[in-house]
Structure formats: structure tokens, C-alpha cells
Short mmCIF file of C-alpha atoms in Angstrom, two decimals:
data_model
loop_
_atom_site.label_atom_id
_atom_site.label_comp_id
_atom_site.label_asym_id
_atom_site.label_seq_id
_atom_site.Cartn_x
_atom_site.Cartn_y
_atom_site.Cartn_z
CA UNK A 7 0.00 0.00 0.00
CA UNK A 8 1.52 3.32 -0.77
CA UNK A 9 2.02 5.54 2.20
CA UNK A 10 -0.02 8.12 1.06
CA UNK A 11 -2.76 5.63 0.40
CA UNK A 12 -6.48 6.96 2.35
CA UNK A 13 -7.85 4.19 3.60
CA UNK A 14 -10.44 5.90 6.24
CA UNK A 15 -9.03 5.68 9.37
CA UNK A 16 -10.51 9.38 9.98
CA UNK A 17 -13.49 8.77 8.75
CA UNK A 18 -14.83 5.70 10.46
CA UNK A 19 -18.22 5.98 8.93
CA UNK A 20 -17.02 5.15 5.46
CA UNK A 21 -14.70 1.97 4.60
CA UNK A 22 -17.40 -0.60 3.89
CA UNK A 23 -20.41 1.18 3.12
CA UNK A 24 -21.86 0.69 -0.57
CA UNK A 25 -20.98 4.29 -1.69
CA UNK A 26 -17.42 3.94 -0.27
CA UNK A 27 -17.13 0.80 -3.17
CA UNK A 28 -18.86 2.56 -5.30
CA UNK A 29 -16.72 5.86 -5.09
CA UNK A 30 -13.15 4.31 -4.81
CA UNK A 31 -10.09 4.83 -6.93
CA UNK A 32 -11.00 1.56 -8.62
CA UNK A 33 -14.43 2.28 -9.24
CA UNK A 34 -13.52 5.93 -10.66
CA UNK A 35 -10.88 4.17 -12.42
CA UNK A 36 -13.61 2.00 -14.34
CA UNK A 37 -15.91 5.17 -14.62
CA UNK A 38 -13.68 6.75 -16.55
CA UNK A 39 -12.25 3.61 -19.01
CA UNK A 40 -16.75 3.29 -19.59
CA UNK A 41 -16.68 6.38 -20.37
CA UNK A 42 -13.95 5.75 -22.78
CA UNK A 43 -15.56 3.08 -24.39
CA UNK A 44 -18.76 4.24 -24.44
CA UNK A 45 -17.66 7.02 -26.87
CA UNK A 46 -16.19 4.32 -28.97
CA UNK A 47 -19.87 2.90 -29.36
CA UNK A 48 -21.60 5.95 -29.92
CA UNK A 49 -19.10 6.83 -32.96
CA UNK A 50 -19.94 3.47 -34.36
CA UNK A 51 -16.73 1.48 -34.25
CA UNK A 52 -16.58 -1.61 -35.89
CA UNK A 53 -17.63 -4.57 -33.56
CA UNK A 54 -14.08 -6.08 -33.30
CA UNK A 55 -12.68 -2.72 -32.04
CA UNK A 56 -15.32 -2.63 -29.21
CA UNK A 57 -15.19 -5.99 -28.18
CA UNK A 58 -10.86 -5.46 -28.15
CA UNK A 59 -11.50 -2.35 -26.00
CA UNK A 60 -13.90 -3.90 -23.84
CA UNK A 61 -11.55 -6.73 -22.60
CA UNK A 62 -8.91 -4.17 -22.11
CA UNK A 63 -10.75 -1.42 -20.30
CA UNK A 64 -10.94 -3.24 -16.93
CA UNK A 65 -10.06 -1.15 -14.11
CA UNK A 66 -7.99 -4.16 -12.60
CA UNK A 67 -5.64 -4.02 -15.33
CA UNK A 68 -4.37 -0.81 -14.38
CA UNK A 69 -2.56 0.84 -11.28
CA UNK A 70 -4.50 3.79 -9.88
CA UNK A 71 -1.64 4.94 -8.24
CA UNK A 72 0.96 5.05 -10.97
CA UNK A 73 -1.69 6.90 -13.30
CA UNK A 74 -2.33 9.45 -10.04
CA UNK A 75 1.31 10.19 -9.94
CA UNK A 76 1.69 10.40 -13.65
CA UNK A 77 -1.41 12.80 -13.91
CA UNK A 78 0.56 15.99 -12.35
CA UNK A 79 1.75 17.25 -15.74
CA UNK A 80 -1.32 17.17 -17.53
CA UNK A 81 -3.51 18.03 -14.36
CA UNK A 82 -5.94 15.46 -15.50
CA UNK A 83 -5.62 11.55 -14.92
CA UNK A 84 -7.26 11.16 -18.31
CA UNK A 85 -3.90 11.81 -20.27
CA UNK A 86 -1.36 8.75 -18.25
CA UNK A 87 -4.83 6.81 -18.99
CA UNK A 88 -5.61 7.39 -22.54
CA UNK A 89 -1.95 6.54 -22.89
CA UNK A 90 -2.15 3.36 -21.02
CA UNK A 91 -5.03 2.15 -22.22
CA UNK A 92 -3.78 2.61 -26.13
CA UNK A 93 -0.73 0.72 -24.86
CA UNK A 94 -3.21 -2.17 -24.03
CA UNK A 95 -4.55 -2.73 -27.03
CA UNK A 96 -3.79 -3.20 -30.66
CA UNK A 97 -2.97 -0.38 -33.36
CA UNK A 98 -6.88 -0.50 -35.32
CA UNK A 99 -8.46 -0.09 -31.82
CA UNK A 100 -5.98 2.23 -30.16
CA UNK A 101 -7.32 5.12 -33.22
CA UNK A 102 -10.91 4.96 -31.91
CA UNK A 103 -9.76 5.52 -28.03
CA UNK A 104 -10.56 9.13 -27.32
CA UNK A 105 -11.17 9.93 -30.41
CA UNK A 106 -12.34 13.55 -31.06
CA UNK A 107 -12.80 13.71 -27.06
CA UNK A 108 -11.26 16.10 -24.52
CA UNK A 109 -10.09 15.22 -21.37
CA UNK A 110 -12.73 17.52 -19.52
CA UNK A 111 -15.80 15.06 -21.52
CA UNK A 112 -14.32 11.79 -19.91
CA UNK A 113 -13.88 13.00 -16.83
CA UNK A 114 -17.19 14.81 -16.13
CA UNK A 115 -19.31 12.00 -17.86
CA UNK A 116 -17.47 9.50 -15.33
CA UNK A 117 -18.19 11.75 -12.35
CA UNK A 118 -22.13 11.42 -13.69
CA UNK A 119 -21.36 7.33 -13.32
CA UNK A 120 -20.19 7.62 -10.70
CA UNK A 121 -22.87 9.64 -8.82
CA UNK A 122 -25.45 7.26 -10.63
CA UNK A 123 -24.28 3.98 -9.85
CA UNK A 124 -23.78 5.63 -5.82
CA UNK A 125 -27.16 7.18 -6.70
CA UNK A 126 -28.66 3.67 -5.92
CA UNK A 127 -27.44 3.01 -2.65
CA UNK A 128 -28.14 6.03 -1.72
CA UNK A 129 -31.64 5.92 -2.89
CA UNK A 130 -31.85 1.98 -1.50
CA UNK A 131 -30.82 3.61 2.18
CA UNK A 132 -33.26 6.60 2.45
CA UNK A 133 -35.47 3.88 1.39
CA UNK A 134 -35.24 1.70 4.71
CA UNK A 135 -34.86 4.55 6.88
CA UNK A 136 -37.99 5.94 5.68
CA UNK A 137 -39.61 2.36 5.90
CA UNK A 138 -38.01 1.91 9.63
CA UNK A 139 -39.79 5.93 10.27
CA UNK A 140 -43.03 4.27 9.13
CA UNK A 141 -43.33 1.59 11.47
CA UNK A 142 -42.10 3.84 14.53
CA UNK A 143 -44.57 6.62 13.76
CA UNK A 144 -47.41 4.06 13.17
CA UNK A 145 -46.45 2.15 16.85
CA UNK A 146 -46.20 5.56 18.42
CA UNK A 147 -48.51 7.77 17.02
CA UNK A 148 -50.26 8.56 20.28
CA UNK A 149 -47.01 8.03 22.07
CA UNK A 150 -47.27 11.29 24.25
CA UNK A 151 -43.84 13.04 24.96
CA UNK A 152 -42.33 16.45 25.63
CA UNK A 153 -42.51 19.15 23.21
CA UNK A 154 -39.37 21.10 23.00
CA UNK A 155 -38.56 24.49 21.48
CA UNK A 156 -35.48 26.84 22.24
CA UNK A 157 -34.53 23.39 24.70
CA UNK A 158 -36.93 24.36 26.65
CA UNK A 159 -40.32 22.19 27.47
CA UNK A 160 -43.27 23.82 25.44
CA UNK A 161 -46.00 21.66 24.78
CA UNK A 162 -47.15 17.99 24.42
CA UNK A 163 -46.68 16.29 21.23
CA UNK A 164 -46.35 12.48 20.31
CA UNK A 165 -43.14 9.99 19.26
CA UNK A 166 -45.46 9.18 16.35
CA UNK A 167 -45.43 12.32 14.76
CA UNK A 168 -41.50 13.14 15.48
CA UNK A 169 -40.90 10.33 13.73
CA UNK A 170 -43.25 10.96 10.63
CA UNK A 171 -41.75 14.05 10.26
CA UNK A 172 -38.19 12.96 9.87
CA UNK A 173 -40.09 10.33 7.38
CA UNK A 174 -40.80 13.38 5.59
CA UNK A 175 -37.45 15.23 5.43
CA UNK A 176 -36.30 11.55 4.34
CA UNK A 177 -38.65 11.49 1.39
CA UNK A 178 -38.02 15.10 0.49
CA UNK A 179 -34.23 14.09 0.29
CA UNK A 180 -35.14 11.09 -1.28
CA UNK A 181 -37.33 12.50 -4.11
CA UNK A 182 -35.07 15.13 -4.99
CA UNK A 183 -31.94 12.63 -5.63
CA UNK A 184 -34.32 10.80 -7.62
CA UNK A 185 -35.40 13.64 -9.99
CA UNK A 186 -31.52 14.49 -10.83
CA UNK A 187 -30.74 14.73 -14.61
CA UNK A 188 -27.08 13.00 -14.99
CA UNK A 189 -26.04 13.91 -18.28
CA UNK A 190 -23.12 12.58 -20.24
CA UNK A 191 -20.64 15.41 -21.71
CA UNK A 192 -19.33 15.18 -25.08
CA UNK A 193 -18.38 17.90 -26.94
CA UNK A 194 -14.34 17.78 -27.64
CA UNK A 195 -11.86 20.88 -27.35
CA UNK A 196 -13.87 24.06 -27.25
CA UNK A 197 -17.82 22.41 -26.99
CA UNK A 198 -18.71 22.68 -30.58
CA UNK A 199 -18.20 18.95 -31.51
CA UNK A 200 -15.93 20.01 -34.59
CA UNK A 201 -13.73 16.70 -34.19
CA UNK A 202 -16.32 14.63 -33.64
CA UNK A 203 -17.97 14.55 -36.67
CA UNK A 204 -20.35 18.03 -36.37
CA UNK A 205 -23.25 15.65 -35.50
CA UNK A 206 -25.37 17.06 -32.34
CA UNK A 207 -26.91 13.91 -32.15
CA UNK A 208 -24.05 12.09 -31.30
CA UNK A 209 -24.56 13.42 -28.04
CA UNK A 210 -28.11 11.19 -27.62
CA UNK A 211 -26.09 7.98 -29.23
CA UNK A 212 -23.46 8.86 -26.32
CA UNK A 213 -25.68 9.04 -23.25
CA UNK A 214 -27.21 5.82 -24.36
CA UNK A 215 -24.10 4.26 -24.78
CA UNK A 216 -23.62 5.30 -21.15
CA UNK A 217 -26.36 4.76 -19.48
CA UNK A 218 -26.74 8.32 -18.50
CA UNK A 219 -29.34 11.09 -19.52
CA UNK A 220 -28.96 13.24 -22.70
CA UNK A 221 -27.98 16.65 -22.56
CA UNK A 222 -29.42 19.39 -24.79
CA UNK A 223 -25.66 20.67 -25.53
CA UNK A 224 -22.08 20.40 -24.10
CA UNK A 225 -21.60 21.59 -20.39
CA UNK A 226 -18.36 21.93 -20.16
CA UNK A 227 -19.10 25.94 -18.40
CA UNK A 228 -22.62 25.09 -17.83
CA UNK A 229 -22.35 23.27 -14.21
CA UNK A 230 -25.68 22.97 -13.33
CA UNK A 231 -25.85 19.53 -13.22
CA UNK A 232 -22.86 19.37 -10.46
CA UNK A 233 -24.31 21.86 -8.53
CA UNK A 234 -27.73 20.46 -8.68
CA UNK A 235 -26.17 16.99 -7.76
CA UNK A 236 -23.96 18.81 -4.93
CA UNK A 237 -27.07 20.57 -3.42
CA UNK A 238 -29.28 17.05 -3.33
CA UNK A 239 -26.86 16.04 -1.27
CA UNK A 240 -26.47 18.29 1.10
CA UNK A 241 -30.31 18.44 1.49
CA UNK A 242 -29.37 14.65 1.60
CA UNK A 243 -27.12 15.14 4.83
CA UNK A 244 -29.43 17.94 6.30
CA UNK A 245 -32.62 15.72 6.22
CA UNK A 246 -30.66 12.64 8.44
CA UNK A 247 -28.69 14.79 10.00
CA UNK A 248 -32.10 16.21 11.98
CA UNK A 249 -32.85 12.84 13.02
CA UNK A 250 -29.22 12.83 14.33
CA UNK A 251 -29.74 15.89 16.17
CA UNK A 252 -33.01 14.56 18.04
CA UNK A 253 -31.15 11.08 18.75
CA UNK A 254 -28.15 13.06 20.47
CA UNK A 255 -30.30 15.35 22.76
CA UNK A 256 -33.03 12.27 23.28
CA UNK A 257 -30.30 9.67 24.28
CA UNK A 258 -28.99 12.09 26.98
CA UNK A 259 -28.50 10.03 30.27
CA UNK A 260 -30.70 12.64 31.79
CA UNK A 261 -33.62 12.66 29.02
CA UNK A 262 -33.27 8.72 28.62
CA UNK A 263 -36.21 8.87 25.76
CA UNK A 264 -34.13 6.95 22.99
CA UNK A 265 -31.53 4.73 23.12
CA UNK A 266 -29.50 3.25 20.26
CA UNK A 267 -30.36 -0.47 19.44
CA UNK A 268 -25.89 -0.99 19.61
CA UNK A 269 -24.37 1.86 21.45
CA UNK A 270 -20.50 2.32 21.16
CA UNK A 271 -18.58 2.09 24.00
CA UNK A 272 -15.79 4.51 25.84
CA UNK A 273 -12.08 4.42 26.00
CA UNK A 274 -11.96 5.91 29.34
CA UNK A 275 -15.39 4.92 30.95
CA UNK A 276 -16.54 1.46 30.70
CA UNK A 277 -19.94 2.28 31.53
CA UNK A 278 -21.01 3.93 28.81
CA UNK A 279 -23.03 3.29 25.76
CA UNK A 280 -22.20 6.11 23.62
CA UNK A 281 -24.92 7.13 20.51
CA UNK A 282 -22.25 6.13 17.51
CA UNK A 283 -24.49 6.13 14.73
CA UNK A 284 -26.43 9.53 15.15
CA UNK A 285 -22.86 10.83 15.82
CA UNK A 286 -21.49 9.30 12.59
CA UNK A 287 -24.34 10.64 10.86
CA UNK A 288 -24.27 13.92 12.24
CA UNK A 289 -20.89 14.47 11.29
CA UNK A 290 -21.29 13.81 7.79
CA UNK A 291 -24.40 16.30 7.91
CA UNK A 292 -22.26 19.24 9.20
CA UNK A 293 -19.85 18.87 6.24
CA UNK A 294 -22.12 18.04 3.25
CA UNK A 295 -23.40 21.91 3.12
CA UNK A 296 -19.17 23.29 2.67
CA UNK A 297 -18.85 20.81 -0.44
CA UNK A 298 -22.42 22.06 -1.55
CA UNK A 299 -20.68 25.74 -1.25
CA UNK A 300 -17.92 24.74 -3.39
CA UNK A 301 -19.93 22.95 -6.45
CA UNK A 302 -21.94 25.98 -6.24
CA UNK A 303 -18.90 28.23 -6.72
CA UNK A 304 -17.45 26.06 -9.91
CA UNK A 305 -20.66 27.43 -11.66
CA UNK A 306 -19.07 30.82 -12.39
CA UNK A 307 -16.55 28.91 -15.04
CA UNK A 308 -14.91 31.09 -17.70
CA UNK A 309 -15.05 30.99 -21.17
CA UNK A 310 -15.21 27.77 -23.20
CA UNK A 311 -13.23 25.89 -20.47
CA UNK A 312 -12.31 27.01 -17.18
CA UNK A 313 -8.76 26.65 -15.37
CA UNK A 314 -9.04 25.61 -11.66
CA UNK A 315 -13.11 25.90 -11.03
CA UNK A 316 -13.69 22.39 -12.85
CA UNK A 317 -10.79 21.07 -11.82
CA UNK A 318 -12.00 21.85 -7.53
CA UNK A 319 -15.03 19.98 -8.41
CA UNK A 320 -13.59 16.72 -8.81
CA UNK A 321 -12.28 15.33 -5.45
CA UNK A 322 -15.62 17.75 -3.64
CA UNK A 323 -18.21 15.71 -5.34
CA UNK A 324 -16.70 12.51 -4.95
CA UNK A 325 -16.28 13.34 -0.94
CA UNK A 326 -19.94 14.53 -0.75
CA UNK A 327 -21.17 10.97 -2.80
CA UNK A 328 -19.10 9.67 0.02
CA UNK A 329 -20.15 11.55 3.03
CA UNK A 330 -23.74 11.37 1.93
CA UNK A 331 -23.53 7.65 1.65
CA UNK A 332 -22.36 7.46 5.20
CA UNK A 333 -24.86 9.67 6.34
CA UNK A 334 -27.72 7.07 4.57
CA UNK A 335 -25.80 3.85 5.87
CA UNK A 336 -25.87 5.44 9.23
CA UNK A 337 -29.20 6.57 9.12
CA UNK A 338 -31.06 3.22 7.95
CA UNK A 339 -29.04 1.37 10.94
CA UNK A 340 -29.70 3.75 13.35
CA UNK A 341 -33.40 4.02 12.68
CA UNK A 342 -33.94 -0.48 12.26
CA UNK A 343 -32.74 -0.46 15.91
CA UNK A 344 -33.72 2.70 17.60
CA UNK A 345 -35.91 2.00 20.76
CA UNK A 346 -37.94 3.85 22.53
CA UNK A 347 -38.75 4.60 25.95
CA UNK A 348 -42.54 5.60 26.98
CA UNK A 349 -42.12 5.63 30.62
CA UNK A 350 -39.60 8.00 30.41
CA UNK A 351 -40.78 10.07 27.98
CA UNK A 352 -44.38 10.41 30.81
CA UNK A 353 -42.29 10.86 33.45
CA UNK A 354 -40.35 13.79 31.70
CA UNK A 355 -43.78 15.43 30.74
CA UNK A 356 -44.21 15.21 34.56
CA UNK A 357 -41.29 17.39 35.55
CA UNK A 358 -42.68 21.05 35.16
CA UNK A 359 -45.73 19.59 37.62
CA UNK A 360 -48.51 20.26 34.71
CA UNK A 361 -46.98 23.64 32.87
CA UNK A 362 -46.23 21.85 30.36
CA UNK A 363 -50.07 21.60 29.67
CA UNK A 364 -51.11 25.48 30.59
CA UNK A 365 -51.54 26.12 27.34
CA UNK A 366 -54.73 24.07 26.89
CA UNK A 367 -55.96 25.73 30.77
CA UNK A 368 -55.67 29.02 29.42
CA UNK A 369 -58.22 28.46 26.85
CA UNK A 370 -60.26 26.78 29.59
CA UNK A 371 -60.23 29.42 31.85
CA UNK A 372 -60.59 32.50 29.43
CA UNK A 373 -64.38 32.17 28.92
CA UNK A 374 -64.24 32.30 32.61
CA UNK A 375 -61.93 35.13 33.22
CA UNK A 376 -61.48 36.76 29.92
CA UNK A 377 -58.25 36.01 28.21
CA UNK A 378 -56.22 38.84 29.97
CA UNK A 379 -56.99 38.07 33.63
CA UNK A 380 -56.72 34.10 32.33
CA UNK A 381 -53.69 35.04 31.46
CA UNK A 382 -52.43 37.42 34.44
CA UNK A 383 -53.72 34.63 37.01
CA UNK A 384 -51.85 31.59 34.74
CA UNK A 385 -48.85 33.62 35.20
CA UNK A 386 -48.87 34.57 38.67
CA UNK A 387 -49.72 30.63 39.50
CA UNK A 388 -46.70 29.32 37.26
CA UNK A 389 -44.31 31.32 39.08
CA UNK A 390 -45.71 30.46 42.69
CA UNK A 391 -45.69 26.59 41.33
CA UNK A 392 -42.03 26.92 39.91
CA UNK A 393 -41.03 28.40 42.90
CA UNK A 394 -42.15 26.55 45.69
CA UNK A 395 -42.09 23.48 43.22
CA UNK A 396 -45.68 22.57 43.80
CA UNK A 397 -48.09 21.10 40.85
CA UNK A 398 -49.79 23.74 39.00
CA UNK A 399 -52.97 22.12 39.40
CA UNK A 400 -52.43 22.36 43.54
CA UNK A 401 -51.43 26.08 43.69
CA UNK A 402 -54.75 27.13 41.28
CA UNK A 403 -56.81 25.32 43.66
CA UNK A 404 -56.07 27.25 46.28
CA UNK A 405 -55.75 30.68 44.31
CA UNK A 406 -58.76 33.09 45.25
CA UNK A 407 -59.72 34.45 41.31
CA UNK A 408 -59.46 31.03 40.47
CA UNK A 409 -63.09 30.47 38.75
CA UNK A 410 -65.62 27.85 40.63
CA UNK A 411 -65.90 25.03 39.26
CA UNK A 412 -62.19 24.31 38.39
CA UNK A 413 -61.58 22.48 41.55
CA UNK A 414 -57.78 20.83 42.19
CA UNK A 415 -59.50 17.35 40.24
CA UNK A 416 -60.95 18.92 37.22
CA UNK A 417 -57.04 20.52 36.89
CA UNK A 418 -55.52 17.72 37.20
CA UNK A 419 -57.65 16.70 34.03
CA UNK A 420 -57.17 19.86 32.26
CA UNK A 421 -53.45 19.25 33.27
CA UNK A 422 -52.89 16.06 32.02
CA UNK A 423 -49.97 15.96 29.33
CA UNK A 424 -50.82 12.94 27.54
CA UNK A 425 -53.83 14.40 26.59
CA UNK A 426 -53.18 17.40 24.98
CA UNK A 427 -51.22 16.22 22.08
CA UNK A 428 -53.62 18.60 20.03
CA UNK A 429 -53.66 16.65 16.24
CA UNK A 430 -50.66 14.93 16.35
CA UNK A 431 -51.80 11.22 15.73
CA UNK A 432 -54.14 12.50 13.12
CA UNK A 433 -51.34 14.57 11.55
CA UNK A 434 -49.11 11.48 11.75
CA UNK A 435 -51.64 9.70 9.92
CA UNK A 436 -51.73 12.07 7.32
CA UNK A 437 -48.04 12.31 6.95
CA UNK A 438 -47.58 8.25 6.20
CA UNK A 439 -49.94 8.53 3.68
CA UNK A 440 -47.42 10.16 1.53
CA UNK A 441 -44.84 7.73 -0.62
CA UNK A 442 -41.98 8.50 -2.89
CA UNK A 443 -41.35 9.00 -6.13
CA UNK A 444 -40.27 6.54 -8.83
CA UNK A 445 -36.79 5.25 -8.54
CA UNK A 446 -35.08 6.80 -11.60
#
């Protein structure tokens, strides 16, 4: 191994996901010689030249490493393999490789391989998470637990519709990978397709011959498609990474709501049982939106070809196929074994003594009262019931403008967290109704 080989030991979510095999050396390596002989095919070689090229244009048949190192001069790896792979092959068949191409239309159109063929694992992960999301919001739809906002408790809610909503963020993710146009590129030196024949259609007989979708004209400054791709996936990272976020604060020894089905253990404390996933996953979230920043920024290319913003593309999107395909491993793993904990998610809506639920008593009360003395006499009674860390219900009971009828049982009632989840179930139900798109 060379000793500036990356192998992952800094980024323990990766080596032995799908996307990681899908988005090595060896499979770029292969991207590219496809790409190679796809053009072959699409400029209508005779069958004996395709076949010859398509026994030698296996990645294993060349060193990844040697062609890195030999790619400094050119700044692409496309010239050390052009040059290798006419080497491999007889005289007849070494004139159709590359022919008419430039080195930008091999290396973008295996870049679009490779996010399509990491496309599908992606896809086939936010697939199970959002099937795992399914089953948890339909088990816990009326699953009553603490409301939070500004990490403070606000209101009841449910598990059930927590969970649906990630579901959502899933599918949104999901959908939006699914609707990406990866185009092949094809259009030699300057874009005009002057050595290959003049023929615009060549570019259809191309992106058949790859596999990929047709573009309406060369894009060798027009980096939409990268960016596009590059944004997907940071809306890719953003939508798991929210389920991360809830996992980390809900697994808290002193929240105790979640727990990881495998937690990770501690090289210092043997008692723990640390989150792992949701802190794999987060991490890849965080860093997904900087490589979206810097696809985004290759868009303002210059003239016909542009020195240095293509170029920063390359190793960005390959990273962000990676990252997002550790945030998806992650994700579907941490959400087939996530449990949950229902006694501790009552017994934390039982902490603030029924303030939680004042919401719901101040609509009770203001037909009584009107809504500003409601109000004025909910706040006064919080305070007293924060302070001298008595239930809510008690202190009202025993508060002179509080209106007859509302006796310390009939606050209790109106106090009662787990029911005052408002439309949560039936807004769960309404948000597993929804299912993707078609898989492209």
C-alpha cells in the first residue's frame, strides 16, 4: 500500500459502506475507461474494435496509483490513462480511443457514473430509513412526549409524529436525488463537436451508450448539473442529520427517551453506551453543506473551459457521494434499531408539575376570566408553582380568582400531558400517507 494511500481511518463511517465501493479509486478508475468506451460505441466502431476495448478497459488491469502520480503534468488523470489504455490494445483499436474527445468530456461524464451507480445506494438507504420511520410513527402515534422548542419544554406532542416528520425530510431528500438529470458530456476541445464529426446527435447515441441522460448541448461551463447533484446532497445530509440531532439530545443520560439499538462504547469509561451512529451521521451532515458551497462556486466557469473551477469539483463531489452515503448507511441502521422509551418520555412530561399543559388551561379558563386576567392569574400561579415546586394544578386550587368550578381534580384533568397532544396522531396519519417517487 503506498504511504499516502487513504484508507479511512478518519473517517470511520465510510470503509465498507456501498458508496465507499462505489466511489473508490478503482471504481472511478472503471468510470472513466466506460466512459472511454462508451464514446467508442456511440461513434460506431466496428464490432471487433469494441469488443478489443472492452476486454482491455478493466479497471484491474491498471494501477490507480501510478496513473495518479503520472497525472501531475497534464492536471488530468485522463492523459497517463488514454496513454495506457492505447498501450493495451492493438494499433486499429488504439485510433478509436478518445477519439475527437477532450479530457474535460471523460472525466465529467465519469463523475455522472459515478454519482449514478452511488445514486442507488443512496436511494436503496433513504429507502429503509424511511420504511423503519413508518413503522415507529405508526407504533407511536399517540405516544405522548415532551414538546421542545429553544430546549426548553413547550407543549405535548407524540413519538409518532416526530418520527413521521423525519419520514418526511427523508422522502423530500429522497425525491429530490431521484429527480436528478445525470447527463453525459461530449463535446471535444472548445464544446462545438468540430472533431467529432459536427453531429449534435451524437450526443443522444453517447448518453445511451452510457447509461446516463442526454444533454441538450455540451456543459463543459454550464455546471448545473454538479451543482444540482452537490445541493441534493447536502439536502441529503441535512434531512438525516435532523434525526441525528433529536437522537443526540433524546439519548442524553438525563432525558433517557431513545436509546440506540448498539451503542459504542468509551475508552476511558466502561460504563457507557455512547450514541455512535447519530454521531457518525451527524458528522457527515455538518460537512455536506461546505462541499455544496464549493460545487456551487465552480458554476461561475470562464469561457469555453475554465482553469481551476472544474478542476475543484472533482475530489468535492466525490467526498460529498461519500459523506452522503455514510450519512444514509448510518441513518437506515440507526433508525432499524432505535428503541424507545414511553415511561420515560411520561415521566419527563411530569417534571414542570402540569406547565407543560397550561396552554390548553388558558383556553379553559378565558371564557371564565377573559383572556387577559386568564392570562395574568396563569402567570402569577406558574411562578408560585415553579417556585415553591408545587403542581400547577395544587397552587390554582387554592388561588382566590381562580373560577368555581375548576376544583384541584378537574385541573388535574385539564393538566394532564398525555392528553393534549392537540392533532398529532391524526397529523401522523396524514403524513404516512405520503410515498416516494419513482426510482429513476
Amino acid at each position: 500500500m503506498p504511504e499516502d494511500a487513504d484508507v479511512g481511518l478518519l473517517t470511520p463511517g465510510r470503509p465498507g459502506t456501498p458508496v465507499a465501493a462505489a466511489t473508490g479509486d478503482l471504481a472511478l478508475l472503471q468510470a472513466l475507461l466506460d466512459a472511454e468506451t462508451a464514446l467508442t460505441t456511440a461513434l460506431g466502431a466496428p464490432d471487433r474494435v469494441r469488443a478489443a476495448l472492452a476486454g482491455a478497459a478493466r479497471a484491474e488491469r491498471f494501477d490507480p496509483y501510478d496513473l495518479a502520480t503520472r497525472a501531475h503534468d497534464g492536471g488530468n488523470p485522463v492523459l497517463p490513462l488514454v496513454a495506457a489504455l492505447r498501450a493495451a490494445v492493438d494499433e486499429e483499436t488504439a485510433a478509436w480511443v478518445h477519439r475527437g474527445a477532450t479530457s474535460q468530456d471523460i472525466i465529467d461524464t465519469a463523475l455522472m457514473l459515478l454519482a449514478r451507480r452511488a445514486r442507488t445506494h443512496l436511494i436503496a438507504g433513504l429507502d429503509a430509513t424511511a420504511a423503519h420511520l413508518h413503522a415507529l410513527a405508526q407504533e407511536h402515534r399517540a405516544t405522548p412526549m415532551t414538546g421542545r422548542t429553544l430546549t426548553q419544554h413547550a407543549v405535548p406532542t407524540t413519538f409518532g409524529l416526530k418520527a413521521a416528520g423525519w419520514r418526511h425530510l427523508v422522502l423530500d431528500a429522497r425525491d429530490r436525488l431521484a429527480a436528478l438529470r445525470l447527463p453525459a458530456q461530449l463535446g471535444g476541445a472548445a464544446g462545438t463537436l468540430a472533431a467529432l464529426g459536427a453531429d449534435p446527435d451524437l450526443l443522444a447515441r453517447y448518453a445511451r451508450a452510457t447509461g446516463l441522460d442526454t444533454p441538450p448541448l455540451p456543459w463543459h461551463v454550464l455546471r448545473t448539473p454538479v451543482a444540482e447533484l452537490g445541493a441534493a446532497l447536502a439536502l441529503t445530509g441535512g434531512a438525516l442529520g435532523k434525526i441525528a440531532a433529536d437522537v443526540l439530545l433524546l439519548t442524553r443520560t438525563d432525558t433517557g427517551e431513545l436509546s440506540e439499538g448498539t451503542g459504542g462504547g468509551s475508552s476511558a469509561m466502561p460504563h457507557k453506551s455512547n450514541p455512535v451512529r447519530a454521531t457518525l451521521l451527524a458528522a457527515a451532515a455538518r460537512q455536506l453543506p461546505t462541499h455544496a458551497a464549493q460545487l456551487y462556486g465552480s458554476l461561475v466557469a470562464e469561457d469555453e473551459r475554465p482553469a481551476g473551477a472544474w478542476h475543484a469539483e472533482w475530489q468535492t463531489l466525490r467526498e460529498a457521494l461519500r459523506l452522503a452515503g455514510t450519512a444514509t448507511h448510518e441513518a437506515a441502521a440507526l433508525t432499524a434499531g432505535l428503541r424507545v422509551h414511553p415511561d420515560r418520555m411520561r415521566a419527563n412530561l411530569a417534571l414542570t408539575g402540569g406547565l407543560i399543559a397550561s396552554e390548553h388551561l388558558l383556553a379553559a379558563l378565558a371564557p371564565h376570566t377573559g383572556p387577559a386576567a386568564a392570562r395574568a392569574l396563569l402567570t402569577t400561579a406558574s411562578r408560585t408553582a415553579r417556585a415553591e415546586h408545587r403542581p400547577l394544578a395544587d397552587v390554582l386550587a387554592a388561588h382566590p380568582d381562580t373560577p368555581a368550578g375548576f376544583t384541584a381534580e378537574r385541573l388535574r384533568e385539564l393538566l394532564d400531558p398525555a392528553a393534549r397532544t392537540g392533532a398529532a396522531p391524526a397529523l401522523t396519519d396524514r403524513a404516512l400517507r405520503r410515498t416516494a417517487l419513482d426510482t429513476p
